[in-house]
């Protein structure tokens, strides 16, 4: 079931809503202040039930932040002192709906079912859109940020430096960058630089002609030529010797 964050400064409202929604199968969490809510939304929630007036600020400010950071989240605003201006602003900021207190549980459950359907549809659309692009699984803010960076960098012709510890998935990111850009139909060539002896690095990267050196019995295409029009992923490029890196830069 979807996860939901309840943000309200009244303890009895938080408790009653969390209990009722928990019985309906929702994974309910709660926050009493704007600061507490901001700390919690660093996690991924499918739904947020958000009071407009909080002791340390306006829920509308949090709504704006959530819509900028995670626009697929469905946020339902609620207030016992709402004005038309509040409702209009909430709608413009991207709120799914606006409820007046006291909240009707029946009405709330209908809204949450509708909002959950929208969230599920958005998630499925993203999954289908990224299925061939990025085999990267996760819903955390860090993973969402990574996928957004891939979407921004993929269409670019700029060189991209991917940093990460061994086994962290640098090649997955490289393949996702390749698949999300205009080079997706062209070759993707991965080279493990740390596995190539220094005396062979020039031949491996740039190729050679037959007879270019002793033992060169036939011409060989280098990795750069093989990846022409596509993407060349130089894994562990930092392991190349300074001399080899100089040749690469030239």
Short mmCIF file of N, CA and C in Angstrom, two decimals, residues 35-131:
data_model
loop_
_atom_site.label_atom_id
_atom_site.label_comp_id
_atom_site.label_asym_id
_atom_site.label_seq_id
_atom_site.Cartn_x
_atom_site.Cartn_y
_atom_site.Cartn_z
N UNK A 35 9.21 22.04 10.36
CA UNK A 35 10.60 21.57 10.40
C UNK A 35 10.67 20.05 10.42
N UNK A 36 9.81 19.43 11.24
CA UNK A 36 9.80 17.97 11.32
C UNK A 36 9.37 17.37 9.99
N UNK A 37 8.38 17.99 9.36
CA UNK A 37 7.90 17.49 8.07
C UNK A 37 8.98 17.60 7.00
N UNK A 38 9.71 18.72 7.00
CA UNK A 38 10.78 18.90 6.01
C UNK A 38 11.85 17.83 6.17
N UNK A 39 12.14 17.46 7.41
CA UNK A 39 13.13 16.41 7.65
C UNK A 39 12.62 15.06 7.15
N UNK A 40 11.33 14.81 7.34
CA UNK A 40 10.77 13.51 6.96
C UNK A 40 10.61 13.36 5.45
N UNK A 41 10.29 14.46 4.75
CA UNK A 41 10.05 14.31 3.31
C UNK A 41 11.33 14.07 2.52
N UNK A 42 12.46 14.05 3.21
CA UNK A 42 13.68 13.62 2.53
C UNK A 42 13.56 12.15 2.14
N UNK A 43 12.70 11.43 2.87
CA UNK A 43 12.36 10.08 2.47
C UNK A 43 11.31 10.18 1.37
N UNK A 44 10.95 9.05 0.80
CA UNK A 44 9.98 9.07 -0.30
C UNK A 44 8.60 8.68 0.21
N UNK A 45 7.64 9.60 0.09
CA UNK A 45 6.25 9.31 0.43
C UNK A 45 5.41 9.41 -0.84
N UNK A 46 4.46 8.50 -0.97
CA UNK A 46 3.56 8.56 -2.12
C UNK A 46 2.54 9.68 -1.95
N UNK A 47 2.08 9.87 -0.71
CA UNK A 47 1.01 10.82 -0.42
C UNK A 47 1.39 11.66 0.80
N UNK A 48 0.94 12.90 0.81
CA UNK A 48 1.13 13.76 1.98
C UNK A 48 -0.19 14.46 2.28
N UNK A 49 -0.61 14.36 3.53
CA UNK A 49 -1.80 15.07 4.02
C UNK A 49 -1.28 16.22 4.86
N UNK A 50 -1.46 17.45 4.38
CA UNK A 50 -0.71 18.59 4.91
C UNK A 50 -1.62 19.73 5.36
N UNK A 51 -1.47 20.11 6.64
CA UNK A 51 -2.23 21.25 7.17
C UNK A 51 -1.62 22.55 6.64
N UNK A 52 -2.47 23.53 6.37
CA UNK A 52 -1.98 24.81 5.85
C UNK A 52 -1.24 25.58 6.93
N UNK A 53 -1.81 25.63 8.14
CA UNK A 53 -1.23 26.44 9.20
C UNK A 53 -0.53 25.55 10.22
N UNK A 54 0.78 25.78 10.37
CA UNK A 54 1.59 25.02 11.31
C UNK A 54 2.28 26.00 12.26
N UNK A 55 2.71 25.54 13.43
CA UNK A 55 3.28 26.46 14.43
C UNK A 55 4.49 27.24 13.93
N UNK A 56 5.28 26.64 13.04
CA UNK A 56 6.52 27.29 12.60
C UNK A 56 6.51 27.69 11.13
N UNK A 57 5.33 27.79 10.53
CA UNK A 57 5.29 28.22 9.14
C UNK A 57 4.05 27.75 8.42
N UNK A 58 4.05 27.96 7.11
CA UNK A 58 2.90 27.60 6.29
C UNK A 58 3.14 26.29 5.56
N UNK A 59 2.12 25.44 5.58
CA UNK A 59 2.21 24.20 4.82
C UNK A 59 2.33 24.43 3.33
N UNK A 60 1.89 25.60 2.87
CA UNK A 60 1.99 25.92 1.44
C UNK A 60 3.45 26.02 1.00
N UNK A 61 4.32 26.45 1.92
CA UNK A 61 5.75 26.51 1.59
C UNK A 61 6.31 25.11 1.39
N UNK A 62 5.88 24.18 2.25
CA UNK A 62 6.32 22.80 2.09
C UNK A 62 5.75 22.20 0.82
N UNK A 63 4.51 22.52 0.51
CA UNK A 63 3.89 22.04 -0.73
C UNK A 63 4.74 22.45 -1.93
N UNK A 64 5.17 23.70 -1.95
CA UNK A 64 6.00 24.19 -3.05
C UNK A 64 7.30 23.41 -3.15
N UNK A 65 7.94 23.15 -2.01
CA UNK A 65 9.20 22.41 -2.01
C UNK A 65 9.01 20.99 -2.51
N UNK A 66 7.94 20.34 -2.04
CA UNK A 66 7.67 18.96 -2.45
C UNK A 66 7.41 18.89 -3.95
N UNK A 67 6.63 19.82 -4.48
CA UNK A 67 6.31 19.80 -5.90
C UNK A 67 7.55 20.04 -6.77
N UNK A 68 8.49 20.81 -6.25
CA UNK A 68 9.73 21.04 -6.99
C UNK A 68 10.64 19.82 -6.94
N UNK A 69 10.70 19.17 -5.77
CA UNK A 69 11.62 18.05 -5.59
C UNK A 69 11.04 16.72 -6.08
N UNK A 70 9.74 16.51 -5.86
CA UNK A 70 9.11 15.23 -6.22
C UNK A 70 7.69 15.47 -6.71
N UNK A 71 7.54 16.00 -7.92
CA UNK A 71 6.21 16.39 -8.42
C UNK A 71 5.23 15.24 -8.55
N UNK A 72 5.72 13.99 -8.51
CA UNK A 72 4.81 12.86 -8.61
C UNK A 72 4.08 12.59 -7.30
N UNK A 73 4.53 13.21 -6.20
CA UNK A 73 3.88 13.03 -4.90
C UNK A 73 2.51 13.72 -4.91
N UNK A 74 1.50 13.03 -4.40
CA UNK A 74 0.16 13.63 -4.31
C UNK A 74 0.00 14.27 -2.93
N UNK A 75 -0.20 15.58 -2.91
CA UNK A 75 -0.33 16.32 -1.66
C UNK A 75 -1.77 16.82 -1.52
N UNK A 76 -2.42 16.44 -0.42
CA UNK A 76 -3.77 16.91 -0.12
C UNK A 76 -3.66 17.90 1.03
N UNK A 77 -4.08 19.14 0.79
CA UNK A 77 -4.03 20.17 1.81
C UNK A 77 -5.30 20.12 2.66
N UNK A 78 -5.18 20.55 3.92
CA UNK A 78 -6.36 20.63 4.78
C UNK A 78 -6.21 21.82 5.72
N UNK A 79 -7.33 22.40 6.10
CA UNK A 79 -7.29 23.55 6.99
C UNK A 79 -8.66 23.80 7.60
N UNK A 80 -8.65 24.29 8.84
CA UNK A 80 -9.89 24.68 9.48
C UNK A 80 -10.14 26.17 9.36
N UNK A 81 -9.18 26.88 8.79
CA UNK A 81 -9.29 28.34 8.65
C UNK A 81 -8.91 28.75 7.24
N UNK A 82 -9.30 27.95 6.28
CA UNK A 82 -8.87 28.19 4.90
C UNK A 82 -9.59 29.39 4.29
N UNK A 83 -8.87 30.06 3.42
CA UNK A 83 -9.47 31.13 2.63
C UNK A 83 -9.47 30.69 1.18
N UNK A 84 -10.23 31.39 0.37
CA UNK A 84 -10.26 31.07 -1.06
C UNK A 84 -8.86 31.26 -1.65
N UNK A 85 -8.16 32.28 -1.17
CA UNK A 85 -6.80 32.52 -1.67
C UNK A 85 -5.89 31.33 -1.37
N UNK A 86 -6.04 30.75 -0.16
CA UNK A 86 -5.23 29.58 0.20
C UNK A 86 -5.51 28.42 -0.76
N UNK A 87 -6.78 28.18 -1.02
CA UNK A 87 -7.16 27.07 -1.90
C UNK A 87 -6.65 27.29 -3.32
N UNK A 88 -6.77 28.53 -3.80
CA UNK A 88 -6.30 28.84 -5.16
C UNK A 88 -4.78 28.67 -5.24
N UNK A 89 -4.08 29.19 -4.24
CA UNK A 89 -2.62 29.08 -4.26
C UNK A 89 -2.18 27.62 -4.19
N UNK A 90 -2.85 26.83 -3.34
CA UNK A 90 -2.51 25.42 -3.22
C UNK A 90 -2.70 24.70 -4.55
N UNK A 91 -3.78 25.01 -5.24
CA UNK A 91 -4.05 24.38 -6.53
C UNK A 91 -2.98 24.76 -7.55
N UNK A 92 -2.62 26.03 -7.55
CA UNK A 92 -1.60 26.49 -8.49
C UNK A 92 -0.23 25.87 -8.21
N UNK A 93 0.03 25.60 -6.93
CA UNK A 93 1.31 25.00 -6.56
C UNK A 93 1.36 23.51 -6.86
N UNK A 94 0.19 22.92 -7.13
CA UNK A 94 0.18 21.50 -7.51
C UNK A 94 -0.50 20.56 -6.54
N UNK A 95 -1.24 21.10 -5.55
CA UNK A 95 -1.95 20.23 -4.61
C UNK A 95 -2.97 19.36 -5.34
N UNK A 96 -3.11 18.13 -4.88
CA UNK A 96 -4.08 17.22 -5.50
C UNK A 96 -5.50 17.65 -5.16
N UNK A 97 -5.70 18.10 -3.92
CA UNK A 97 -7.03 18.57 -3.50
C UNK A 97 -6.89 19.36 -2.21
N UNK A 98 -8.00 19.94 -1.77
CA UNK A 98 -8.01 20.79 -0.58
C UNK A 98 -9.22 20.40 0.27
N UNK A 99 -8.96 20.03 1.53
CA UNK A 99 -10.03 19.61 2.43
C UNK A 99 -10.20 20.60 3.57
N UNK A 100 -11.45 20.83 3.96
CA UNK A 100 -11.71 21.65 5.13
C UNK A 100 -11.87 20.76 6.36
N UNK A 101 -11.37 21.25 7.49
CA UNK A 101 -11.55 20.54 8.76
C UNK A 101 -12.92 20.91 9.35
N UNK A 102 -13.53 20.02 10.10
CA UNK A 102 -13.08 18.66 10.39
C UNK A 102 -13.14 17.78 9.14
N UNK A 103 -12.14 16.96 8.98
CA UNK A 103 -12.01 16.14 7.77
C UNK A 103 -12.99 14.97 7.82
N UNK A 104 -13.74 14.80 6.75
CA UNK A 104 -14.62 13.64 6.62
C UNK A 104 -13.76 12.45 6.20
N UNK A 105 -13.74 11.40 7.03
CA UNK A 105 -12.92 10.23 6.72
C UNK A 105 -13.36 9.58 5.42
N UNK A 106 -14.66 9.53 5.19
CA UNK A 106 -15.17 8.93 3.95
C UNK A 106 -14.67 9.70 2.73
N UNK A 107 -14.76 11.03 2.81
CA UNK A 107 -14.28 11.87 1.71
C UNK A 107 -12.78 11.72 1.53
N UNK A 108 -12.04 11.67 2.65
CA UNK A 108 -10.59 11.54 2.60
C UNK A 108 -10.18 10.23 1.94
N UNK A 109 -10.85 9.13 2.29
CA UNK A 109 -10.49 7.83 1.72
C UNK A 109 -10.72 7.80 0.21
N UNK A 110 -11.80 8.46 -0.24
CA UNK A 110 -12.05 8.53 -1.68
C UNK A 110 -10.91 9.30 -2.37
N UNK A 111 -10.53 10.43 -1.78
CA UNK A 111 -9.44 11.22 -2.35
C UNK A 111 -8.13 10.44 -2.37
N UNK A 112 -7.85 9.73 -1.29
CA UNK A 112 -6.60 8.98 -1.22
C UNK A 112 -6.57 7.85 -2.24
N UNK A 113 -7.71 7.21 -2.47
CA UNK A 113 -7.75 6.15 -3.49
C UNK A 113 -7.48 6.75 -4.87
N UNK A 114 -8.10 7.90 -5.15
CA UNK A 114 -7.87 8.55 -6.44
C UNK A 114 -6.42 9.01 -6.58
N UNK A 115 -5.89 9.58 -5.49
CA UNK A 115 -4.50 10.05 -5.53
C UNK A 115 -3.54 8.87 -5.68
N UNK A 116 -3.83 7.76 -5.00
CA UNK A 116 -2.98 6.58 -5.10
C UNK A 116 -2.96 6.04 -6.53
N UNK A 117 -4.11 6.08 -7.18
CA UNK A 117 -4.18 5.62 -8.57
C UNK A 117 -3.32 6.50 -9.46
N UNK A 118 -3.36 7.81 -9.21
CA UNK A 118 -2.54 8.72 -10.02
C UNK A 118 -1.06 8.48 -9.78
N UNK A 119 -0.69 8.28 -8.51
CA UNK A 119 0.71 8.02 -8.17
C UNK A 119 1.19 6.73 -8.83
N UNK A 120 0.35 5.68 -8.77
CA UNK A 120 0.72 4.40 -9.37
C UNK A 120 0.88 4.52 -10.88
N UNK A 121 -0.02 5.29 -11.51
CA UNK A 121 0.07 5.49 -12.96
C UNK A 121 1.35 6.24 -13.33
N UNK A 122 1.67 7.27 -12.54
CA UNK A 122 2.90 8.03 -12.81
C UNK A 122 4.13 7.15 -12.64
N UNK A 123 4.11 6.29 -11.61
CA UNK A 123 5.24 5.40 -11.38
C UNK A 123 5.39 4.40 -12.52
N UNK A 124 4.27 3.89 -13.02
CA UNK A 124 4.33 2.94 -14.13
C UNK A 124 4.83 3.62 -15.40
N UNK A 125 4.39 4.86 -15.62
CA UNK A 125 4.88 5.60 -16.79
C UNK A 125 6.38 5.82 -16.71
N UNK A 126 6.86 6.16 -15.51
CA UNK A 126 8.31 6.34 -15.34
C UNK A 126 9.04 5.03 -15.56
N UNK A 127 8.47 3.94 -15.04
CA UNK A 127 9.12 2.64 -15.20
C UNK A 127 9.24 2.27 -16.66
N UNK A 128 8.15 2.47 -17.41
CA UNK A 128 8.18 2.14 -18.83
C UNK A 128 9.13 3.05 -19.59
N UNK A 129 9.17 4.34 -19.18
CA UNK A 129 10.04 5.28 -19.87
C UNK A 129 11.50 4.95 -19.63
N UNK A 130 11.81 4.47 -18.41
CA UNK A 130 13.20 4.21 -18.07
C UNK A 130 13.60 2.75 -18.24
N UNK A 131 12.64 1.88 -18.58
CA UNK A 131 12.95 0.45 -18.62
C UNK A 131 14.11 0.15 -19.55
#
